[in-house]
Amino acid sequence: MSTDTRNVQPLRVEGVTVRFGGIVAVNDVSFTVQPRTIHALIGPNGAGKSSCFNAITGIYTPASGQVRLGETVLTGTPPHKIARQGIGRAFQNLALIGTSSVLDNVMLGRYSLTKGQFMAYGMRLPWTMRQERAHQDRAAEICDYMGLSHRLHTPAGALSYGEQKRVDLARALCVEPTVLMLDEPAAGMNSSETAMMAALIHDLRDDLGISVLLVEHDMSLVMGIADRITVLDFGRRIADDVPAVIQRDPEVIKAYLGGAPDESGESAEAAAISSEETSA
Amino acid sequence: MSDTEIANPPATPETTGTTPVTARRSTAARVAPLIGWAVLLLVLFLTPVYVPGEWLSVLCWIMAGGVAAMGLTMLIGQAGQFSLGQAFFLLLGGVTYTVLAADGDAEYIGFGLPPLVALIGTIIISGLAGAAFAPISGRLRGIYLGVASLSLVFLGYYLSHELPMLAGSASSGRYAPTFSVPGFDFGETNPQLLLLNVPMGAAERQFWLFAGLTVIAYLVGQGAMKGRVGRGWRAVRDNEAVATVMGVSVPGEKAKAFAISSAYGGLAGVMVVWWYSGLMKPDEAVELGTYSTYTTIALLAMCVIGGLGSLGGAIAGSALVFGLPLALPLLTGSNQTVDASGTAFTPIVITNLVFGILIVLIVLFEPRGLAGLGTRLRNLIRR
Ligand SMILES: Nc1ncnc2c1ncn2[C@@H]1O[C@H](COP(=O)(O)OP(=O)(O)O)[C@@H](O)[C@H]1O
Ligand SMILES: [Mg+2]
């Protein structure tokens, strides 16, 4: 049974608001990630993209609104049970355990798919060890897919930045997600690495038949692979459409260029955004 | 498993794709540790034949400290939860075992349970007590959690003062039964058992018992830390958001880490009462003595010296912190552990100097402690 039969449900964000004291980080935002699409969430720094991710994965509790995966309401579920629903997430800052091996890092993604407490592992119960080996093999397979098979037993901290990004992605894939959430997967990468990352994300969607929700600053990457784009600015949704329309949306251009409309569109936006990135 | 398979993943540029994908290490890499363990067990088995009783006693004391430190180092180094309360769980374990195993009389409460039942009961009760600390440990972090857990040591001192029917009457302590299983009494003083013509008396048997418990405590901890549990704890330690998103219940794992650490503390507490043949004056002073703030800090020092999170390091740390003060008088031939004059370099003073200096050196040069040095050495040898 191949994974294109994974039961992928639409991820619906419905009127979600996230507040921190007086700050409204996400303001009544709605969008739907259709099954097997690459959906990009873009916007200037501080627009609320990461907060939106955190609301979806239950790290932040929305002040109002809800998130649904198919018919399942994710909002209000204990946050550690959301992974089990098929949400895999890679992080904006490298959030690996530097002293642990790549395999150990990636195996964290299997946490919600495995069982066994302290004594079961401590006594190395046969079925616990059998489960562990089966899941390690699967994790190794995913690492192989990500081009990390020669690094399995290397401490994650010893890897190059690009490799660490891939470990983070492999860990998210180890959840066996139906919706893969990527927070700035190409941050800090040069243009050829970015192109490779774009190809990888595209392949992942095609091979696994999963949805991808993507936060990314690199416009060339987003415009190249996204099926649909939601644009946030100061926590509000200012646009939600296909890339060709977004590229020409005056409000989006205004948000990115601080009010100076520019017909050259894409490249100017990318320049504006990459300068933001360095200041971040 | 069929629903978790990728159908023909296309090779990314870096993929070698020649060997079948597996996470397993070579047969040699898996067999070598087994041989190592077999040798170690044989050495431990024969140690009482060749090592004199007073040194066996030192080794036993090191192992008692090592078990307590193993629990603490998992809590601090793996789960990232600071604690200065381990001496309390040493006391709790000691009192619980004594109460469960000793016979009751007019002065003391006791249930006279078989020692094995009392031992297992003590480990469970200590673990539950650690879990009961969860409402506090889940809300506080770092140094605040350290101070809150330190208050447990004061609580233990106060309670043992107030409840002499459990912990022994003022400054006298209370006798605790030695361990025995049907057919084998570890407290046997008049042994019929000879090994290579050496009689295996109480000291020798205690060494076997302590070595067995320490090896089990090590293997259980190591297995858990290598697997899913340890991965969850390390994620909680390094990034709670990542842990949560990957399916780890952060409050749940924090509570479990405290429970496990306390259960190790409780087991070590039982070893301590066996070593002293009873509860040693838990109500004597809160800052010095078996269950004092001094001990709690000594246990923390073992973890830091050994390398936070390393179980082997915890034992090595105990060899220095608990072992030196007992070993030095044996080496120098004097039999005092505390020098009355107070000016000379007594073993305790020397030990304190040594572990003080070691902690400074480790913080400066090798934050992974003795375990880190061990890794470096092994890498040097492999090259
Ligand atoms: N934990 C938090 N506490 C307080 N303010 C926060 C927190 N997380 C995010 N914010 C604020 O919410 C806004 C949106 O941040 P974020 O979601 O990180 O934006 P983005 O990912 O789009 O750059 C910012 O103003 C930020 O300062
Ligand atoms: Mg962000």
Short mmCIF file of C-alpha atoms in Angstrom, two decimals, chain A residues 219-220 247 257 262-274:
data_model
loop_
_atom_site.label_atom_id
_atom_site.label_comp_id
_atom_site.label_asym_id
_atom_site.label_seq_id
_atom_site.Cartn_x
_atom_site.Cartn_y
_atom_site.Cartn_z
CA MET A 219 9.49 34.59 -3.04
CA SER A 220 11.05 32.66 -5.90
CA GLN A 247 1.94 38.55 -7.46
CA LEU A 257 7.46 47.26 -0.22
CA ASP A 262 6.52 48.30 -8.18
CA GLU A 263 5.50 46.62 -11.43
CA SER A 264 8.52 44.32 -11.60
CA GLY A 265 6.77 42.37 -8.83
CA GLU A 266 8.50 39.18 -7.96
CA SER A 267 12.18 40.11 -7.99
CA ALA A 268 11.62 43.38 -6.13
CA GLU A 269 9.64 41.57 -3.49
CA ALA A 270 12.34 38.99 -3.11
CA ALA A 271 14.94 41.69 -2.67
CA ALA A 272 12.85 43.46 -0.07
CA ILE A 273 12.30 40.25 1.79
CA SER A 274 15.86 39.04 1.73
#
